[in-house]
């Protein structure tokens, strides 16, 4: 026993293992209290603030982007981007993600992009906002050197929000909050028409855990908006239950080296082929779910879907390849 204890202490001298042990303990602790924040948020809301009344799409304060778009009368498409679990706030987009969204907006002038929805907060607040643990999240986000590994705390925290979105007990509340945030930010970027002449197109593009949250919000968006709802998953994970009965189509973009995307296919029974009655498998049989192979992408990093490094000896970057694949999807009104 003493020998085993000595070996354990020796192993714990390794910084990475220390961090993994600490992360495991924090993961278990957060699993107990994670839904509390969502329930507190729910209890603090009124029916109007939750978007239950018609005032949901009243004019909201517009951000600077909308001033550039006010002269255009041809906007009938919204692209909402929901980032992965490693993000600290809604406006923490990487250089590759910014490039991707800027190019989509340039290529499709009838579309506007919504970039400030934080899918890991029902109140759409960044981790550095008005929170008890805001100093901890800020320190983890800004840490450098060995302590830069503490960003795993942010990932763990956001993973629990992913789990809440997929949970039958708390997911309805959480996903309602995200749907409300999506509509409010859509309206802020470009005012939603009160009496649209035709259906809007709402394209929810998510990566990692953002896809589960997007699908969780779809049922509410379908009730509130006269819109064609499309989900584009870029290496995303989801439970196969939420959203598939309301969405027009789900496109799953997958890179050859993205093994993270495989995890949800194993963990969630709704994704198994034998659960033939699940919403996911129904959508697949109805050809409303399509898998698109993107190429040599990893899940994240410089060779991930939004990586800005070049692929081999070519002049194409990983994010440019992702952009090409997304533009080839049959979802754009200006396609020939």
GROMACS .gro file of C-alpha atoms in nm:
model
  336
    1UNK     CA    1   0.000   0.000   0.000
    2UNK     CA    2   0.284   0.238   0.087
    3UNK     CA    3   0.447   0.158  -0.246
    4UNK     CA    4   0.125   0.233  -0.434
    5UNK     CA    5   0.086   0.558  -0.242
    6UNK     CA    6   0.441   0.659  -0.327
    7UNK     CA    7   0.386   0.590  -0.695
    8UNK     CA    8   0.066   0.794  -0.691
    9UNK     CA    9   0.244   1.090  -0.535
   10UNK     CA   10   0.519   1.058  -0.793
   11UNK     CA   11   0.261   1.065  -1.071
   12UNK     CA   12   0.092   1.369  -0.923
   13UNK     CA   13   0.417   1.560  -0.957
   14UNK     CA   14   0.341   1.567  -1.325
   15UNK     CA   15   0.155   1.892  -1.393
   16UNK     CA   16  -0.075   1.751  -1.657
   17UNK     CA   17  -0.199   1.470  -1.434
   18UNK     CA   18  -0.257   1.717  -1.152
   19UNK     CA   19  -0.469   1.921  -1.382
   20UNK     CA   20  -0.666   1.617  -1.499
   21UNK     CA   21  -0.735   1.507  -1.141
   22UNK     CA   22  -0.844   1.858  -1.048
   23UNK     CA   23  -1.060   1.878  -1.360
   24UNK     CA   24  -1.226   1.547  -1.275
   25UNK     CA   25  -1.314   1.662  -0.925
   26UNK     CA   26  -1.448   1.993  -1.054
   27UNK     CA   27  -1.647   1.812  -1.321
   28UNK     CA   28  -1.823   1.601  -1.060
   29UNK     CA   29  -1.892   1.899  -0.836
   30UNK     CA   30  -2.029   2.113  -1.117
   31UNK     CA   31  -2.254   1.831  -1.228
   32UNK     CA   32  -2.446   1.873  -0.904
   33UNK     CA   33  -2.492   2.249  -0.912
   34UNK     CA   34  -2.488   2.326  -1.288
   35UNK     CA   35  -2.870   2.351  -1.328
   36UNK     CA   36  -2.904   2.599  -1.040
   37UNK     CA   37  -2.800   2.898  -1.249
   38UNK     CA   38  -3.054   2.811  -1.518
   39UNK     CA   39  -3.335   2.776  -1.262
   40UNK     CA   40  -3.241   3.107  -1.097
   41UNK     CA   41  -3.245   3.277  -1.436
   42UNK     CA   42  -3.587   3.124  -1.513
   43UNK     CA   43  -3.739   3.246  -1.187
   44UNK     CA   44  -3.616   3.601  -1.253
   45UNK     CA   45  -3.788   3.630  -1.593
   46UNK     CA   46  -4.126   3.766  -1.688
   47UNK     CA   47  -4.339   3.629  -1.971
   48UNK     CA   48  -4.248   3.928  -2.190
   49UNK     CA   49  -3.875   3.894  -2.133
   50UNK     CA   50  -3.897   3.526  -2.223
   51UNK     CA   51  -4.052   3.608  -2.558
   52UNK     CA   52  -4.390   3.451  -2.481
   53UNK     CA   53  -4.576   3.769  -2.576
   54UNK     CA   54  -4.590   3.931  -2.917
   55UNK     CA   55  -4.344   4.198  -2.806
   56UNK     CA   56  -4.071   3.943  -2.870
   57UNK     CA   57  -3.989   4.093  -3.209
   58UNK     CA   58  -4.034   4.459  -3.120
   59UNK     CA   59  -3.747   4.683  -3.222
   60UNK     CA   60  -3.438   4.635  -3.007
   61UNK     CA   61  -3.136   4.862  -2.974
   62UNK     CA   62  -2.925   4.797  -3.280
   63UNK     CA   63  -2.553   4.751  -3.275
   64UNK     CA   64  -2.309   4.920  -3.511
   65UNK     CA   65  -2.336   4.649  -3.774
   66UNK     CA   66  -2.700   4.723  -3.844
   67UNK     CA   67  -2.625   5.084  -3.944
   68UNK     CA   68  -2.436   4.950  -4.245
   69UNK     CA   69  -2.737   4.743  -4.348
   70UNK     CA   70  -3.029   4.980  -4.299
   71UNK     CA   71  -3.027   5.092  -4.663
   72UNK     CA   72  -3.066   4.738  -4.789
   73UNK     CA   73  -3.420   4.613  -4.845
   74UNK     CA   74  -3.319   4.264  -4.956
   75UNK     CA   75  -3.223   4.098  -4.628
   76UNK     CA   76  -3.420   3.775  -4.594
   77UNK     CA   77  -3.158   3.549  -4.440
   78UNK     CA   78  -2.997   3.538  -4.095
   79UNK     CA   79  -2.685   3.335  -4.018
   80UNK     CA   80  -2.645   3.275  -3.643
   81UNK     CA   81  -2.308   3.142  -3.530
   82UNK     CA   82  -2.285   2.938  -3.209
   83UNK     CA   83  -1.924   2.865  -3.104
   84UNK     CA   84  -1.770   2.568  -2.927
   85UNK     CA   85  -1.723   2.487  -2.559
   86UNK     CA   86  -1.382   2.652  -2.537
   87UNK     CA   87  -1.521   3.004  -2.575
   88UNK     CA   88  -1.522   3.256  -2.290
   89UNK     CA   89  -1.779   3.493  -2.438
   90UNK     CA   90  -1.996   3.550  -2.743
   91UNK     CA   91  -1.751   3.795  -2.902
   92UNK     CA   92  -1.443   3.575  -2.861
   93UNK     CA   93  -1.431   3.462  -3.221
   94UNK     CA   94  -1.103   3.341  -3.363
   95UNK     CA   95  -0.941   3.494  -3.670
   96UNK     CA   96  -1.061   3.198  -3.876
   97UNK     CA   97  -1.419   3.225  -3.750
   98UNK     CA   98  -1.425   3.599  -3.828
   99UNK     CA   99  -1.294   3.530  -4.178
  100UNK     CA  100  -1.554   3.257  -4.230
  101UNK     CA  101  -1.847   3.478  -4.129
  102UNK     CA  102  -1.720   3.784  -4.316
  103UNK     CA  103  -1.690   3.580  -4.635
  104UNK     CA  104  -2.038   3.431  -4.599
  105UNK     CA  105  -2.181   3.779  -4.564
  106UNK     CA  106  -1.986   3.902  -4.867
  107UNK     CA  107  -2.080   3.608  -5.089
  108UNK     CA  108  -2.446   3.612  -4.981
  109UNK     CA  109  -2.549   3.981  -4.964
  110UNK     CA  110  -2.907   3.889  -4.874
  111UNK     CA  111  -2.780   3.745  -4.544
  112UNK     CA  112  -2.662   3.907  -4.222
  113UNK     CA  113  -2.454   3.733  -3.957
  114UNK     CA  114  -2.532   3.722  -3.585
  115UNK     CA  115  -2.211   3.669  -3.390
  116UNK     CA  116  -2.293   3.761  -3.030
  117UNK     CA  117  -2.501   3.471  -2.897
  118UNK     CA  118  -2.319   3.287  -2.617
  119UNK     CA  119  -2.467   2.935  -2.620
  120UNK     CA  120  -2.341   2.850  -2.271
  121UNK     CA  121  -2.553   3.102  -2.082
  122UNK     CA  122  -2.932   3.113  -2.080
  123UNK     CA  123  -2.904   3.486  -2.009
  124UNK     CA  124  -2.652   3.534  -2.294
  125UNK     CA  125  -2.386   3.665  -2.053
  126UNK     CA  126  -2.016   3.606  -2.098
  127UNK     CA  127  -1.824   3.429  -1.823
  128UNK     CA  128  -1.667   3.760  -1.728
  129UNK     CA  129  -2.004   3.926  -1.675
  130UNK     CA  130  -2.202   3.970  -1.356
  131UNK     CA  131  -2.118   3.634  -1.206
  132UNK     CA  132  -1.993   3.516  -0.869
  133UNK     CA  133  -1.708   3.325  -1.035
  134UNK     CA  134  -1.631   3.590  -1.298
  135UNK     CA  135  -1.279   3.655  -1.156
  136UNK     CA  136  -1.200   3.282  -1.185
  137UNK     CA  137  -1.315   3.264  -1.549
  138UNK     CA  138  -1.128   3.583  -1.638
  139UNK     CA  139  -0.809   3.448  -1.479
  140UNK     CA  140  -0.844   3.116  -1.662
  141UNK     CA  141  -0.904   3.291  -1.993
  142UNK     CA  142  -0.604   3.525  -1.959
  143UNK     CA  143  -0.358   3.276  -1.806
  144UNK     CA  144  -0.034   3.207  -1.988
  145UNK     CA  145   0.260   2.971  -1.953
  146UNK     CA  146   0.183   2.647  -1.768
  147UNK     CA  147  -0.130   2.807  -1.626
  148UNK     CA  148  -0.270   2.840  -1.976
  149UNK     CA  149  -0.386   2.481  -1.926
  150UNK     CA  150  -0.644   2.614  -1.682
  151UNK     CA  151  -0.865   2.696  -1.979
  152UNK     CA  152  -0.984   2.338  -1.932
  153UNK     CA  153  -1.198   2.483  -1.650
  154UNK     CA  154  -1.389   2.690  -1.905
  155UNK     CA  155  -1.440   2.383  -2.123
  156UNK     CA  156  -1.570   2.182  -1.827
  157UNK     CA  157  -1.806   2.458  -1.723
  158UNK     CA  158  -1.942   2.496  -2.077
  159UNK     CA  159  -1.973   2.119  -2.121
  160UNK     CA  160  -2.221   2.115  -1.836
  161UNK     CA  161  -2.432   2.374  -2.019
  162UNK     CA  162  -2.420   2.145  -2.320
  163UNK     CA  163  -2.545   1.866  -2.092
  164UNK     CA  164  -2.824   2.085  -1.951
  165UNK     CA  165  -2.943   2.169  -2.303
  166UNK     CA  166  -2.966   1.796  -2.378
  167UNK     CA  167  -3.133   1.712  -2.043
  168UNK     CA  168  -3.507   1.636  -2.042
  169UNK     CA  169  -3.550   1.796  -1.699
  170UNK     CA  170  -3.380   2.134  -1.744
  171UNK     CA  171  -3.325   2.158  -2.119
  172UNK     CA  172  -3.664   2.315  -2.197
  173UNK     CA  173  -3.586   2.613  -1.974
  174UNK     CA  174  -3.229   2.652  -2.092
  175UNK     CA  175  -3.314   2.622  -2.461
  176UNK     CA  176  -3.596   2.875  -2.424
  177UNK     CA  177  -3.342   3.126  -2.294
  178UNK     CA  178  -3.105   3.063  -2.584
  179UNK     CA  179  -3.388   3.093  -2.838
  180UNK     CA  180  -3.489   3.423  -2.682
  181UNK     CA  181  -3.128   3.548  -2.706
  182UNK     CA  182  -3.107   3.440  -3.072
  183UNK     CA  183  -3.419   3.632  -3.170
  184UNK     CA  184  -3.318   3.942  -2.975
  185UNK     CA  185  -2.973   3.950  -3.135
  186UNK     CA  186  -3.118   3.884  -3.482
  187UNK     CA  187  -3.344   4.183  -3.432
  188UNK     CA  188  -3.054   4.395  -3.309
  189UNK     CA  189  -2.837   4.318  -3.611
  190UNK     CA  190  -3.119   4.374  -3.862
  191UNK     CA  191  -3.481   4.444  -3.760
  192UNK     CA  192  -3.710   4.147  -3.804
  193UNK     CA  193  -4.005   4.228  -4.032
  194UNK     CA  194  -4.336   4.227  -3.848
  195UNK     CA  195  -4.524   4.116  -4.159
  196UNK     CA  196  -4.273   3.937  -4.384
  197UNK     CA  197  -4.380   3.892  -4.746
  198UNK     CA  198  -4.203   3.558  -4.757
  199UNK     CA  199  -4.049   3.315  -4.512
  200UNK     CA  200  -3.718   3.417  -4.368
  201UNK     CA  201  -3.424   3.180  -4.387
  202UNK     CA  202  -3.255   3.117  -4.053
  203UNK     CA  203  -2.928   2.925  -4.077
  204UNK     CA  204  -2.787   2.818  -3.740
  205UNK     CA  205  -2.419   2.735  -3.781
  206UNK     CA  206  -2.263   2.568  -3.480
  207UNK     CA  207  -1.945   2.393  -3.387
  208UNK     CA  208  -1.879   2.152  -3.100
  209UNK     CA  209  -2.142   2.191  -2.825
  210UNK     CA  210  -2.298   2.491  -2.997
  211UNK     CA  211  -2.485   2.252  -3.228
  212UNK     CA  212  -2.675   2.088  -2.942
  213UNK     CA  213  -2.779   2.430  -2.814
  214UNK     CA  214  -2.884   2.536  -3.165
  215UNK     CA  215  -3.103   2.227  -3.203
  216UNK     CA  216  -3.244   2.282  -2.855
  217UNK     CA  217  -3.357   2.632  -2.953
  218UNK     CA  218  -3.513   2.524  -3.284
  219UNK     CA  219  -3.854   2.424  -3.142
  220UNK     CA  220  -3.907   2.772  -2.995
  221UNK     CA  221  -3.777   2.950  -3.303
  222UNK     CA  222  -4.019   2.746  -3.513
  223UNK     CA  223  -4.308   2.869  -3.297
  224UNK     CA  224  -4.204   3.234  -3.295
  225UNK     CA  225  -4.077   3.298  -3.646
  226UNK     CA  226  -4.209   3.237  -3.994
  227UNK     CA  227  -3.874   3.099  -4.103
  228UNK     CA  228  -3.709   2.808  -4.280
  229UNK     CA  229  -3.481   2.662  -4.014
  230UNK     CA  230  -3.154   2.501  -4.119
  231UNK     CA  231  -2.878   2.375  -3.890
  232UNK     CA  232  -2.522   2.344  -4.019
  233UNK     CA  233  -2.309   2.143  -3.779
  234UNK     CA  234  -1.934   2.189  -3.825
  235UNK     CA  235  -1.786   1.905  -3.622
  236UNK     CA  236  -2.073   1.945  -3.377
  237UNK     CA  237  -2.212   1.716  -3.108
  238UNK     CA  238  -2.579   1.664  -3.028
  239UNK     CA  239  -2.810   1.413  -2.860
  240UNK     CA  240  -3.035   1.330  -3.157
  241UNK     CA  241  -3.355   1.427  -2.975
  242UNK     CA  242  -3.390   1.805  -2.978
  243UNK     CA  243  -3.493   2.001  -3.283
  244UNK     CA  244  -3.509   1.729  -3.546
  245UNK     CA  245  -3.890   1.735  -3.564
  246UNK     CA  246  -3.894   2.110  -3.639
  247UNK     CA  247  -3.583   2.174  -3.848
  248UNK     CA  248  -3.598   2.168  -4.228
  249UNK     CA  249  -3.256   2.007  -4.264
  250UNK     CA  250  -2.941   1.934  -4.064
  251UNK     CA  251  -2.606   1.920  -4.240
  252UNK     CA  252  -2.324   1.752  -4.046
  253UNK     CA  253  -1.979   1.854  -4.172
  254UNK     CA  254  -1.710   1.614  -4.054
  255UNK     CA  255  -1.331   1.616  -4.096
  256UNK     CA  256  -1.128   1.297  -4.136
  257UNK     CA  257  -0.927   1.365  -3.819
  258UNK     CA  258  -1.214   1.481  -3.600
  259UNK     CA  259  -1.261   1.202  -3.345
  260UNK     CA  260  -1.443   1.429  -3.098
  261UNK     CA  261  -1.746   1.428  -3.326
  262UNK     CA  262  -1.767   1.049  -3.287
  263UNK     CA  263  -1.825   1.068  -2.911
  264UNK     CA  264  -2.188   1.180  -2.924
  265UNK     CA  265  -2.269   0.897  -3.165
  266UNK     CA  266  -2.164   0.657  -2.889
  267UNK     CA  267  -2.292   0.838  -2.580
  268UNK     CA  268  -2.645   0.923  -2.697
  269UNK     CA  269  -2.874   0.628  -2.766
  270UNK     CA  270  -3.089   0.840  -2.997
  271UNK     CA  271  -2.798   0.842  -3.242
  272UNK     CA  272  -2.772   0.460  -3.252
  273UNK     CA  273  -2.911   0.293  -3.566
  274UNK     CA  274  -3.118   0.051  -3.355
  275UNK     CA  275  -3.327   0.334  -3.203
  276UNK     CA  276  -3.529   0.359  -3.520
  277UNK     CA  277  -3.801   0.576  -3.365
  278UNK     CA  278  -3.573   0.856  -3.245
  279UNK     CA  279  -3.613   1.203  -3.402
  280UNK     CA  280  -3.258   1.177  -3.540
  281UNK     CA  281  -3.321   0.847  -3.718
  282UNK     CA  282  -3.658   0.967  -3.848
  283UNK     CA  283  -3.489   1.274  -3.999
  284UNK     CA  284  -3.222   1.054  -4.153
  285UNK     CA  285  -3.483   0.828  -4.317
  286UNK     CA  286  -3.667   1.136  -4.443
  287UNK     CA  287  -3.338   1.263  -4.591
  288UNK     CA  288  -3.342   1.572  -4.370
  289UNK     CA  289  -3.003   1.484  -4.225
  290UNK     CA  290  -2.695   1.485  -4.447
  291UNK     CA  291  -2.331   1.409  -4.363
  292UNK     CA  292  -2.071   1.603  -4.561
  293UNK     CA  293  -1.705   1.504  -4.551
  294UNK     CA  294  -1.491   1.817  -4.540
  295UNK     CA  295  -1.140   1.678  -4.584
  296UNK     CA  296  -0.836   1.661  -4.353
  297UNK     CA  297  -0.979   1.873  -4.071
  298UNK     CA  298  -0.913   1.807  -3.705
  299UNK     CA  299  -1.173   1.912  -3.447
  300UNK     CA  300  -1.000   2.235  -3.346
  301UNK     CA  301  -0.671   2.418  -3.348
  302UNK     CA  302  -0.461   2.538  -3.639
  303UNK     CA  303  -0.571   2.240  -3.849
  304UNK     CA  304  -0.932   2.249  -3.736
  305UNK     CA  305  -1.234   2.368  -3.930
  306UNK     CA  306  -1.143   2.734  -3.873
  307UNK     CA  307  -0.766   2.695  -3.882
  308UNK     CA  308  -0.573   2.957  -4.079
  309UNK     CA  309  -0.272   2.741  -4.170
  310UNK     CA  310  -0.239   2.600  -4.521
  311UNK     CA  311  -0.315   2.238  -4.607
  312UNK     CA  312   0.004   2.056  -4.704
  313UNK     CA  313   0.173   2.219  -5.003
  314UNK     CA  314  -0.146   2.385  -5.126
  315UNK     CA  315  -0.234   2.752  -5.094
  316UNK     CA  316  -0.571   2.670  -4.933
  317UNK     CA  317  -0.621   2.712  -4.560
  318UNK     CA  318  -0.836   2.485  -4.348
  319UNK     CA  319  -1.097   2.757  -4.295
  320UNK     CA  320  -1.113   2.828  -4.668
  321UNK     CA  321  -1.188   2.461  -4.729
  322UNK     CA  322  -1.464   2.475  -4.465
  323UNK     CA  323  -1.606   2.785  -4.631
  324UNK     CA  324  -1.605   2.611  -4.969
  325UNK     CA  325  -1.794   2.311  -4.830
  326UNK     CA  326  -2.056   2.531  -4.661
  327UNK     CA  327  -2.107   2.735  -4.977
  328UNK     CA  328  -2.169   2.414  -5.172
  329UNK     CA  329  -2.466   2.323  -4.951
  330UNK     CA  330  -2.803   2.364  -5.128
  331UNK     CA  331  -2.926   2.624  -4.879
  332UNK     CA  332  -2.839   2.954  -5.047
  333UNK     CA  333  -3.101   3.146  -5.241
  334UNK     CA  334  -2.845   3.290  -5.483
  335UNK     CA  335  -2.720   2.949  -5.597
  336UNK     CA  336  -2.768   2.859  -5.962
   0.00000   0.00000   0.00000
